[in-house]
Amino acid sequence: MSSIIQLLPDHVANQIAAGEVVQRPASVVKELLENAVDAQATDIKLIVKDAGKTLVQVIDNGIGMSVTDARLCFERHATSKIRQAEDLFALHTKGFRGEALASIAAIAHVEMKTRQEQEELGTHIVIEGSKFVAQEPAVLPKGTSFAIKNLFFNIPARRNFLKSDHVEFRHVLDEFQRVAMAHPGIHFTLIHNGSETFNLPSSNYRQRIVNIFAGKTNEKLVPVAEETDILSIQGFVGKPEFAKKNKGEQFFFVNDRFIRSSYLHHAIMSAYEGLLRDGMQPSYFLYLQVPAHSIDINIHPTKTEIKFDDEQALYAILRSAVKHSLGQFNVAPVLDFERDPNLDTPYEYQTKSAEYPTIEVDRSYNPFADEVPTRREPTRTASAGSYSNHFSKPAAAPSWESLYVGLKQDTEAVDFSALEMEAEDEIAPSLFNSQETETSTQKTYQLQRKYIVSPIKSGLMLIDQNRAHQRVLYEQYLTNMTVQQAASQQLLFPLQVSFNPVELHVLHELQDGLQTVGFTFDRWENDGVVISGIPMHTNESMIRQLMEEIVHAFQEGLSDSFSQNDTLAKSMARSLAVKNGAFLTDKEMEALVNNLFACKDPNVSPFQKPTFITLSVDEIDKKFTL
């Protein structure tokens, strides 16, 4: 019997490895940027076209590669970072497995240009699907340039699984921001489709954060610093009043490497205990330095999760450091229950002397006297003269007979027998009849401020008020976008909302759709937008949160979204729909029920969740059956 186990060809093995290393264009961006950082570059430029699907190019001024290294770097498990297994626990670089370039070259067209500083000529290599097409010397600047074109050109199935350009570019931005924030001393530039998105000069941690997120980021940062034997913490946390609903501004860096850790995130949330509203997330940008031998970074393919030797100690130190910073900068309220506020001296009384009170004593008062004594004059002292008027004899009261002068003494003029009294049984039925008629017209009730109960012929209907309102608003916004433009209510004072450059880029693309639902933009600025009109029946206080949720929805990508208008309508419906826990009047409940069943698809919400359920009389009867 012949053998059935065979070695895979190199190009097939590389394509399989590429499925683990390269999941989307952002994976290529991450690998190339980290290689440029490891090459000791001080200026890194990232050029992206079509969210990386057409082109991802990284240009750096690092140390470059020789001719041999340029050819060898595309081989699997070829790396300059480690020599033996023990080196895995003493890593100070980014990449180390030597699979990135080999995997990228297997699924894309790669063009590399590199030159070392001491060499006169550099090397130009072209690879297509793991096949070397050309290699020749060339006149090049110092450093390395990687151009990755037509990603997944030989794996159409993988290319079809890529999301829209909005979503893919969001992932590219995430990777770019993480590397740029971890290395503020390097000048980073990002160009997307020919326009410059970021130009981050060399700076410190705080300036780099402000340059990336713009807006009012600088005024909301609270510094955090702590030095211990096992952990060194530097960075910033956000003030509680600037907390958001999304987690877009939460970053942990361990030894200059971005990581995710739900355990450390819980330490931050516990430090903010009592300072945040429900569902709000604080911002934090924390840089942790730990001994290299105390962590293992090789437990996840993308190296965004690491394992600590002593997580409990890190948890306690991090929580204490953040809580101390919030209290030190008067962000967290401090209550001293042992201090008596009545003992505090007012500022205007600090220079005044104390005034001693005078005591008045009635020496003639005898509590054991049998008879009530007559009123006497109080004993006069030097300071009691002013009180003599209070104890003077009151004036005599007028005679009581004078109060009744002029009143008739006889009551015979009033004939009570001529009065007719209404019978009580004639009034009561009319009151109860009107109340019964009034309650019989009420067909809807609110249960726990969450569900609307409505009786129907076959039994009972329970309507989720939040999901029902989402469906109503969703179809209303879609109609405004496709059929007719919605009315807009103008603001007396225009509202300015701050956004970073990435969020402004998303808003520019959504401008037409937002205007059809009622938004009016006065002007666009470098760090935000000025809004002069908002949709009808929208509270002005909700606009900031609404705009942030819309931008976040497009950056993350809502599920089951088929177009930009559909995503926008879903995001606005979810943000503006009446929330569970809100009280509704009878008219509001009735209008919501009528509008729901006037929709094209009243059965489900825009996110395909049921809006109501029905209980038949038979099902209710079964509940009472013993």
XYZ file of C-alpha atoms in Angstrom:
626
model
C 0.000 0.000 0.000
C 1.411 3.385 -0.991
C 1.984 6.144 1.549
C -0.823 8.671 1.935
C 1.088 11.297 3.926
C 3.075 13.742 1.805
C 4.931 16.972 2.363
C 3.081 20.030 1.185
C 4.723 22.231 -1.447
C 6.207 25.428 -0.103
C 3.697 27.721 -1.822
C 0.765 25.715 -0.410
C 2.263 25.719 3.082
C 2.815 29.462 2.856
C -0.809 30.042 1.825
C -1.991 27.988 4.792
C 0.311 29.947 7.121
C -0.976 33.162 5.578
C -4.454 32.289 6.809
C -3.157 32.496 10.385
C -0.921 35.538 9.986
C -2.751 37.619 7.346
C -6.466 37.887 7.994
C -7.087 41.289 6.406
C -5.118 44.323 5.136
C -4.681 45.521 8.712
C -2.610 42.398 9.446
C -0.159 43.398 6.703
C 0.012 46.939 8.106
C 0.796 45.617 11.585
C 3.621 43.319 10.417
C 5.274 45.908 8.181
C 5.074 48.730 10.727
C 6.561 46.534 13.448
C 9.398 45.506 11.131
C 10.101 49.177 10.414
C 10.235 49.921 14.158
C 12.610 46.994 14.718
C 14.787 48.394 11.909
C 15.465 51.459 14.132
C 13.605 53.820 11.806
C 12.912 57.395 12.902
C 10.534 58.242 10.033
C 7.836 55.793 8.869
C 5.295 56.483 6.127
C 2.228 54.294 5.505
C 0.441 54.602 2.138
C -2.900 52.806 1.705
C -5.310 52.560 -1.229
C -8.842 51.147 -1.057
C -8.426 50.347 2.637
C -5.399 48.207 1.801
C -7.062 45.920 -0.713
C -5.190 47.494 -3.636
C -2.012 48.775 -1.967
C -0.256 48.752 1.401
C 3.132 50.449 1.306
C 5.457 51.125 4.238
C 8.544 53.306 3.730
C 11.134 53.715 6.512
C 14.609 55.163 6.969
C 15.908 52.253 9.036
C 19.145 50.289 8.783
C 18.068 48.440 5.611
C 19.159 44.967 4.474
C 22.024 43.488 2.512
C 21.496 41.531 -0.706
C 21.557 38.203 1.127
C 19.184 39.347 3.877
C 16.805 40.839 1.315
C 16.460 37.466 -0.383
C 16.417 35.422 2.818
C 13.764 37.468 4.628
C 11.025 35.905 2.458
C 11.884 32.372 3.581
C 9.772 30.739 6.273
C 11.143 30.889 9.839
C 13.957 33.198 8.786
C 14.431 35.810 11.505
C 17.098 37.993 13.066
C 15.272 38.321 16.398
C 15.979 34.960 18.099
C 18.646 32.270 17.975
C 17.442 29.724 20.537
C 14.276 28.831 22.444
C 15.372 30.731 25.566
C 15.278 33.964 23.585
C 11.468 33.754 23.533
C 11.449 34.816 27.194
C 13.786 37.780 26.698
C 12.205 39.540 23.723
C 12.640 43.261 23.211
C 11.483 43.409 19.582
C 8.130 43.117 17.799
C 8.124 40.249 15.327
C 10.233 37.164 15.954
C 8.721 34.108 14.244
C 9.854 34.886 10.702
C 6.543 33.985 9.054
C 5.092 37.393 8.168
C 6.936 38.235 4.964
C 6.777 34.654 3.672
C 3.023 34.538 4.277
C 2.409 37.946 2.695
C 4.461 37.064 -0.379
C 2.369 33.918 -0.895
C -0.915 35.797 -1.357
C 0.047 39.157 -2.900
C 2.313 40.987 -5.312
C 5.302 42.222 -3.299
C 7.856 44.815 -4.311
C 10.740 45.485 -1.925
C 13.429 48.160 -2.128
C 16.170 48.331 0.491
C 19.631 49.812 1.022
C 22.037 49.945 3.916
C 23.716 53.236 4.798
C 27.248 52.083 4.025
C 26.283 50.598 0.631
C 26.216 52.609 -2.601
C 23.505 50.511 -4.291
C 20.431 48.848 -2.912
C 18.366 45.796 -3.852
C 15.071 45.719 -5.752
C 13.038 42.472 -5.510
C 9.642 41.616 -7.079
C 7.647 38.565 -5.890
C 4.241 37.291 -7.077
C 2.656 34.450 -5.152
C 5.920 33.229 -3.568
C 7.679 33.288 -6.971
C 10.684 35.565 -7.405
C 10.023 37.519 -10.605
C 12.964 39.905 -10.530
C 15.976 40.874 -8.424
C 18.356 43.635 -9.407
C 20.546 46.369 -7.903
C 19.132 49.891 -7.871
C 19.895 53.408 -6.694
C 17.746 53.822 -3.582
C 17.578 55.984 -0.447
C 18.619 54.573 2.899
C 16.039 52.261 4.476
C 13.418 49.840 3.232
C 10.199 50.130 1.223
C 7.604 47.340 1.061
C 4.720 47.654 -1.422
C 2.016 44.960 -1.036
C -0.370 45.031 -4.015
C -3.551 43.086 -4.817
C -3.910 41.261 -1.526
C -5.444 37.742 -1.845
C -5.189 37.914 -5.641
C -4.723 34.121 -5.830
C -7.299 33.296 -3.109
C -10.580 34.875 -4.316
C -12.573 33.182 -1.574
C -10.573 34.967 1.110
C -10.901 38.282 -0.713
C -14.689 37.906 -0.840
C -14.782 37.630 2.953
C -13.298 41.098 3.392
C -15.670 43.732 4.733
C -16.455 47.125 3.221
C -13.771 49.763 2.858
C -15.117 51.606 5.925
C -14.654 48.590 8.163
C -11.312 47.530 6.714
C -9.902 51.061 6.947
C -11.034 51.199 10.556
C -8.894 48.124 11.290
C -5.959 49.687 9.422
C -6.300 52.826 11.553
C -6.406 50.750 14.727
C -3.110 49.062 13.901
C -1.520 52.341 12.843
C -2.602 54.114 16.030
C -1.379 51.307 18.290
C 2.110 51.308 16.815
C 2.280 55.115 16.687
C 1.171 55.502 20.310
C 3.701 52.929 21.528
C 6.583 54.810 19.860
C 6.060 58.583 20.179
C 9.684 59.284 19.295
C 9.131 58.143 15.684
C 7.610 60.386 13.020
C 4.585 58.598 11.489
C 2.594 59.579 8.386
C -0.578 57.934 7.024
C -1.864 58.616 3.493
C -5.148 57.030 2.348
C -6.289 57.288 -1.275
C -3.951 60.218 -1.882
C -5.038 62.332 1.110
C -2.998 62.718 4.279
C -4.918 61.392 7.280
C -2.225 61.627 9.963
C 1.087 63.454 10.230
C 2.479 62.742 13.688
C 5.820 64.418 14.460
C 8.232 63.063 17.042
C 6.921 63.975 20.512
C 6.172 62.590 23.963
C 3.333 60.327 25.087
C 0.867 63.107 25.883
C 1.420 65.009 22.647
C 1.160 61.830 20.600
C -2.213 60.981 22.194
C -3.512 64.520 21.612
C -2.299 64.532 17.991
C -4.095 61.253 17.254
C -7.404 61.894 19.006
C -7.466 65.722 18.691
C -10.514 67.594 20.030
C -10.524 68.158 23.782
C -8.290 65.189 24.536
C -5.661 67.266 26.353
C -8.032 68.635 28.993
C -9.522 65.248 29.846
C -6.236 63.428 30.557
C -5.169 62.671 34.139
C -1.523 61.502 34.465
C -0.732 58.187 36.137
C 2.758 57.263 37.378
C 3.920 54.434 39.637
C 7.309 52.742 40.138
C 7.661 49.330 41.803
C 10.090 46.449 41.558
C 7.770 44.321 39.444
C 5.872 46.990 37.498
C 6.411 50.500 36.184
C 3.309 52.451 35.102
C 3.162 55.614 33.030
C 0.316 57.090 31.037
C -3.012 58.783 31.373
C -6.624 58.068 32.266
C -9.678 60.081 31.267
C -11.834 62.143 33.561
C -15.198 60.523 34.373
C -17.240 63.296 32.730
C -15.648 62.470 29.358
C -16.549 58.769 29.470
C -18.218 57.253 26.397
C -20.358 54.245 25.653
C -17.769 52.587 23.411
C -14.297 51.280 24.185
C -12.510 53.088 21.373
C -10.054 54.925 23.637
C -8.740 52.140 25.860
C -5.114 51.103 25.366
C -2.714 48.897 27.305
C 0.941 48.743 26.256
C 3.281 46.228 27.870
C 6.956 46.766 27.009
C 5.857 48.981 24.063
C 3.545 46.290 22.705
C -0.249 46.768 22.478
C -2.191 44.080 24.344
C -5.746 43.263 25.363
C -6.461 42.142 28.908
C -9.923 41.865 30.407
C -8.284 41.234 33.787
C -6.398 44.532 33.791
C -9.450 46.301 32.335
C -11.422 45.134 35.375
C -8.783 46.766 37.600
C -9.371 50.095 35.844
C -13.155 49.792 36.153
C -12.890 49.035 39.866
C -10.766 52.178 40.316
C -13.596 54.190 38.682
C -16.228 52.616 40.919
C -18.874 55.160 41.819
C -17.650 57.750 39.304
C -19.246 56.490 36.068
C -22.826 56.205 34.903
C -24.170 52.819 33.923
C -22.848 51.577 30.606
C -20.146 54.245 30.290
C -16.510 53.387 29.586
C -13.511 55.496 30.684
C -10.574 56.351 28.458
C -7.098 55.173 29.409
C -3.677 55.107 27.761
C -1.370 53.142 30.052
C 2.220 52.058 29.384
C 3.416 49.181 31.565
C 7.028 48.064 31.840
C 7.687 44.624 33.322
C 10.753 42.333 33.267
C 10.864 40.438 29.966
C 11.259 37.083 31.725
C 8.014 37.575 33.686
C 5.694 37.503 30.630
C 4.973 35.126 27.759
C 3.901 36.851 24.541
C 3.812 33.757 22.358
C 0.387 32.487 23.423
C -1.634 34.199 20.669
C -1.040 34.324 16.886
C -1.363 38.111 16.738
C 0.533 38.555 20.029
C -2.167 40.859 21.432
C -2.628 38.644 24.502
C 0.178 37.848 26.908
C 0.531 35.845 30.104
C 1.853 37.394 33.324
C 3.608 35.511 36.090
C 1.849 37.389 38.914
C -1.421 38.858 37.659
C -2.866 39.521 41.114
C 0.008 41.824 42.095
C -0.285 43.721 38.803
C -4.047 44.062 39.350
C -3.597 45.554 42.819
C -0.815 47.961 41.782
C -2.686 49.162 38.692
C -5.951 49.691 40.542
C -4.214 51.567 43.351
C -2.216 53.788 40.961
C -5.277 54.822 38.935
C -7.368 55.453 42.037
C -4.564 57.509 43.590
C -4.270 59.667 40.466
C -8.002 60.321 40.328
C -7.952 61.431 43.960
C -4.707 63.388 43.710
C -6.019 65.566 40.902
C -9.407 66.088 42.619
C -11.257 63.982 40.067
C -12.633 61.516 42.607
C -14.743 63.033 45.415
C -13.269 62.611 48.907
C -15.560 62.423 51.947
C -14.259 62.948 55.490
C -16.987 61.746 57.851
C -14.949 62.737 60.943
C -14.866 66.462 60.120
C -17.630 68.660 61.539
C -18.520 71.361 58.963
C -20.074 73.481 61.747
C -16.594 74.094 63.132
C -15.358 75.703 59.913
C -14.801 79.454 60.362
C -16.326 81.635 57.631
C -13.799 83.685 55.739
C -15.325 87.064 56.674
C -15.223 86.213 60.419
C -11.561 85.256 60.603
C -10.434 88.721 61.807
C -13.330 89.367 64.216
C -13.236 88.744 67.964
C -15.807 86.615 69.775
C -18.872 88.286 71.387
C -20.027 86.916 74.719
C -23.817 86.630 75.283
C -25.641 88.225 78.251
C -27.816 86.165 80.559
C -31.149 87.482 81.961
C -32.469 85.918 85.205
C -35.935 86.398 86.768
C -35.109 86.123 90.466
C -38.774 86.452 91.561
C -39.828 83.264 89.742
C -40.905 80.447 92.136
C -41.852 77.143 90.539
C -43.289 75.820 93.795
C -45.871 78.533 94.326
C -49.447 77.213 94.847
C -51.123 79.997 92.945
C -50.154 81.482 89.628
C -48.332 84.669 90.465
C -49.266 87.876 88.909
C -47.030 89.236 86.157
C -44.135 91.196 87.559
C -41.649 93.480 86.053
C -38.390 91.593 85.319
C -35.321 92.383 87.294
C -33.521 95.101 85.518
C -29.846 94.799 84.787
C -27.511 97.023 82.932
C -28.428 95.440 79.654
C -32.073 94.597 80.274
C -33.605 97.996 79.750
C -34.349 97.350 76.133
C -36.547 94.355 77.000
C -38.977 96.169 79.355
C -41.520 96.788 76.620
C -42.027 93.055 76.081
C -43.288 92.596 79.639
C -45.637 95.604 79.819
C -49.309 94.994 80.716
C -51.372 94.225 77.633
C -54.297 96.423 76.690
C -57.744 95.380 77.931
C -59.742 93.218 75.535
C -63.028 94.658 74.274
C -66.295 93.443 75.817
C -67.639 90.232 74.243
C -71.179 91.676 73.949
C -69.949 94.162 71.339
C -69.085 91.343 68.970
C -72.755 90.444 68.494
C -74.216 93.930 68.005
C -76.486 94.109 64.930
C -77.187 90.380 64.578
C -80.811 89.219 64.378
C -81.931 87.253 67.351
C -84.765 85.382 65.679
C -84.204 82.458 63.292
C -87.793 82.155 62.103
C -87.018 83.967 58.806
C -85.093 80.944 57.507
C -87.416 78.099 56.439
C -85.339 74.931 55.997
C -88.381 72.882 55.035
C -88.542 74.670 51.678
C -85.073 73.401 50.686
C -84.908 70.353 48.435
C -82.011 67.915 48.986
C -80.651 65.657 46.146
C -80.805 62.008 46.899
C -77.382 60.322 47.283
C -78.403 57.358 45.121
C -79.077 59.729 42.213
C -75.501 61.141 42.289
C -73.412 58.001 42.834
C -74.529 56.036 39.750
C -73.654 58.918 37.420
C -70.137 59.161 38.836
C -69.479 55.441 38.523
C -70.975 55.314 35.040
C -68.630 58.057 33.806
C -65.609 56.313 35.357
C -66.583 52.976 33.820
C -66.932 54.581 30.394
C -63.543 56.243 30.772
C -61.689 53.053 31.701
C -63.394 50.983 29.058
C -61.835 53.109 26.312
C -58.296 52.512 27.613
C -56.847 49.596 25.650
C -53.150 49.738 26.485
C -51.227 49.464 29.752
C -47.542 49.779 30.601
C -45.888 46.923 32.454
C -42.698 47.609 34.437
C -42.062 50.618 32.142
C -40.786 48.136 29.568
C -43.708 46.388 27.907
C -47.004 47.634 26.522
C -49.945 45.329 27.276
C -52.763 45.461 24.765
C -55.847 43.187 24.775
C -56.815 41.595 21.473
C -59.721 39.371 20.415
C -57.773 36.136 20.829
C -56.086 37.065 24.108
C -53.281 39.410 25.059
C -50.348 41.110 23.310
C -47.046 42.157 24.923
C -45.021 44.768 22.993
C -41.407 45.664 23.724
C -41.534 49.470 23.651
C -37.830 49.892 22.780
C -37.792 47.448 19.868
C -41.143 48.674 18.585
C -39.946 52.268 18.514
C -36.749 51.177 16.771
C -38.795 49.633 13.960
C -40.943 52.770 13.611
C -37.951 55.126 13.492
C -35.969 52.826 11.189
C -38.625 52.809 8.471
C -39.236 56.527 8.957
C -35.545 57.357 8.406
C -35.299 55.060 5.383
C -38.294 56.836 3.855
C -36.691 60.227 4.464
C -33.469 59.085 2.802
C -35.048 57.564 -0.295
C -38.384 59.320 -0.874
C -38.493 62.710 0.800
C -36.150 64.754 2.930
C -37.119 65.141 6.579
C -37.824 68.502 8.189
C -35.142 70.060 10.334
C -35.484 72.181 13.461
C -32.967 75.019 13.563
C -30.974 75.650 16.729
C -30.885 79.096 18.290
C -27.250 78.521 19.261
C -25.284 76.210 16.938
C -23.798 73.161 18.605
C -20.098 72.309 18.225
C -19.135 68.630 18.467
C -15.475 67.597 18.631
C -14.096 64.672 16.607
C -10.660 63.334 15.764
C -9.494 63.272 12.112
C -10.620 59.678 11.580
C -14.131 60.378 12.861
C -14.337 63.526 10.740
C -13.460 61.435 7.695
C -16.408 59.144 8.460
C -18.770 62.102 8.949
C -17.762 63.594 5.592
C -18.836 60.375 3.897
C -22.121 60.351 5.832
C -22.935 64.015 5.243
C -25.537 63.439 2.512
C -27.368 60.787 4.501
C -27.373 62.872 7.681
C -28.810 65.875 5.852
C -31.726 63.827 4.497
C -32.804 62.873 8.026
C -32.737 66.479 9.255
C -29.165 67.446 10.196
C -27.812 70.794 8.994
C -24.064 71.435 9.167
C -22.972 75.042 9.514
C -19.256 74.504 8.961
C -16.506 71.914 9.222
C -13.440 72.542 11.358
C -10.152 70.742 11.909
C -11.224 69.291 15.251
C -14.982 69.026 14.869
C -18.187 70.143 13.197
C -20.744 72.884 13.943
C -24.383 71.733 13.735
C -27.117 74.334 13.209
C -30.101 72.027 12.589
C -31.217 68.678 14.019
C -34.048 66.236 13.146
C -37.533 66.987 14.397
C -38.549 65.626 17.816
C -34.888 65.218 18.779
C -33.557 66.599 22.047
C -30.550 68.877 21.657
C -28.820 67.271 24.661
C -28.727 63.930 22.828
C -26.922 65.169 19.710
C -23.361 64.689 20.975
C -24.014 61.129 22.072
C -25.981 60.406 18.901
C -23.193 61.598 16.609
C -20.605 59.580 18.528
C -22.720 56.426 18.291
C -23.276 56.926 14.545
C -19.546 57.292 13.909
C -18.763 54.317 16.136
C -21.354 52.182 14.329
C -19.746 52.876 10.960
C -16.261 52.264 12.277
C -17.192 48.911 13.777
C -19.715 47.935 11.100
C -23.249 46.909 12.078
C -24.326 43.372 11.285
C -26.694 42.706 8.411
C -26.057 46.113 6.888
C -26.410 46.305 3.121
C -25.851 49.991 2.429
C -24.753 53.225 3.991
C -28.336 54.473 4.391
C -29.382 51.234 6.027
C -26.541 51.421 8.553
C -27.283 55.074 9.284
C -31.003 54.415 9.789
C -30.267 51.509 12.142
C -27.801 53.515 14.186
C -30.150 56.482 14.594
C -33.126 54.267 15.395
C -31.184 52.467 18.113
C -29.933 55.728 19.640
C -33.183 57.733 19.555
C -35.711 55.001 20.355
C -37.505 55.245 23.692
C -35.545 53.275 26.275
C -36.816 50.606 28.612
C -37.668 52.239 31.938
C -39.227 55.350 30.366
C -42.799 56.196 31.360
C -45.297 56.514 28.520
C -48.698 58.173 28.676
C -51.815 56.505 27.303
C -51.700 58.584 24.135
C -48.005 57.794 23.596
C -48.598 54.066 24.015
C -51.555 54.119 21.657
C -49.607 56.096 19.039
C -46.639 53.704 19.308
C -48.859 50.650 18.812
C -50.638 52.208 15.828
C -47.363 53.284 14.210
C -45.821 49.861 14.752
C -48.558 47.997 12.910
C -48.490 50.578 10.140
C -44.903 49.518 9.348
C -44.028 47.191 6.517
C -42.499 44.610 8.859
C -43.826 45.147 12.401
C -42.851 41.680 13.627
C -39.124 42.323 14.161
C -36.839 45.219 15.057
C -34.190 46.509 12.615
C -31.804 44.023 14.246
C -34.114 41.045 13.620
C -35.414 40.703 17.177
C -39.142 40.177 17.897
C -41.071 43.312 18.781
C -44.119 41.644 20.350
C -45.560 38.310 21.486
C -49.172 37.166 21.853
C -50.835 35.053 24.524
C -54.108 33.372 23.576
C -56.929 32.825 26.030
C -56.249 29.080 25.945
C -52.623 29.638 26.966
C -53.754 31.887 29.808
C -56.360 29.321 30.915
C -53.677 26.642 31.085
C -51.793 28.734 33.600
C -54.779 28.489 35.974
C -55.287 24.762 35.437
C -54.304 22.702 38.456
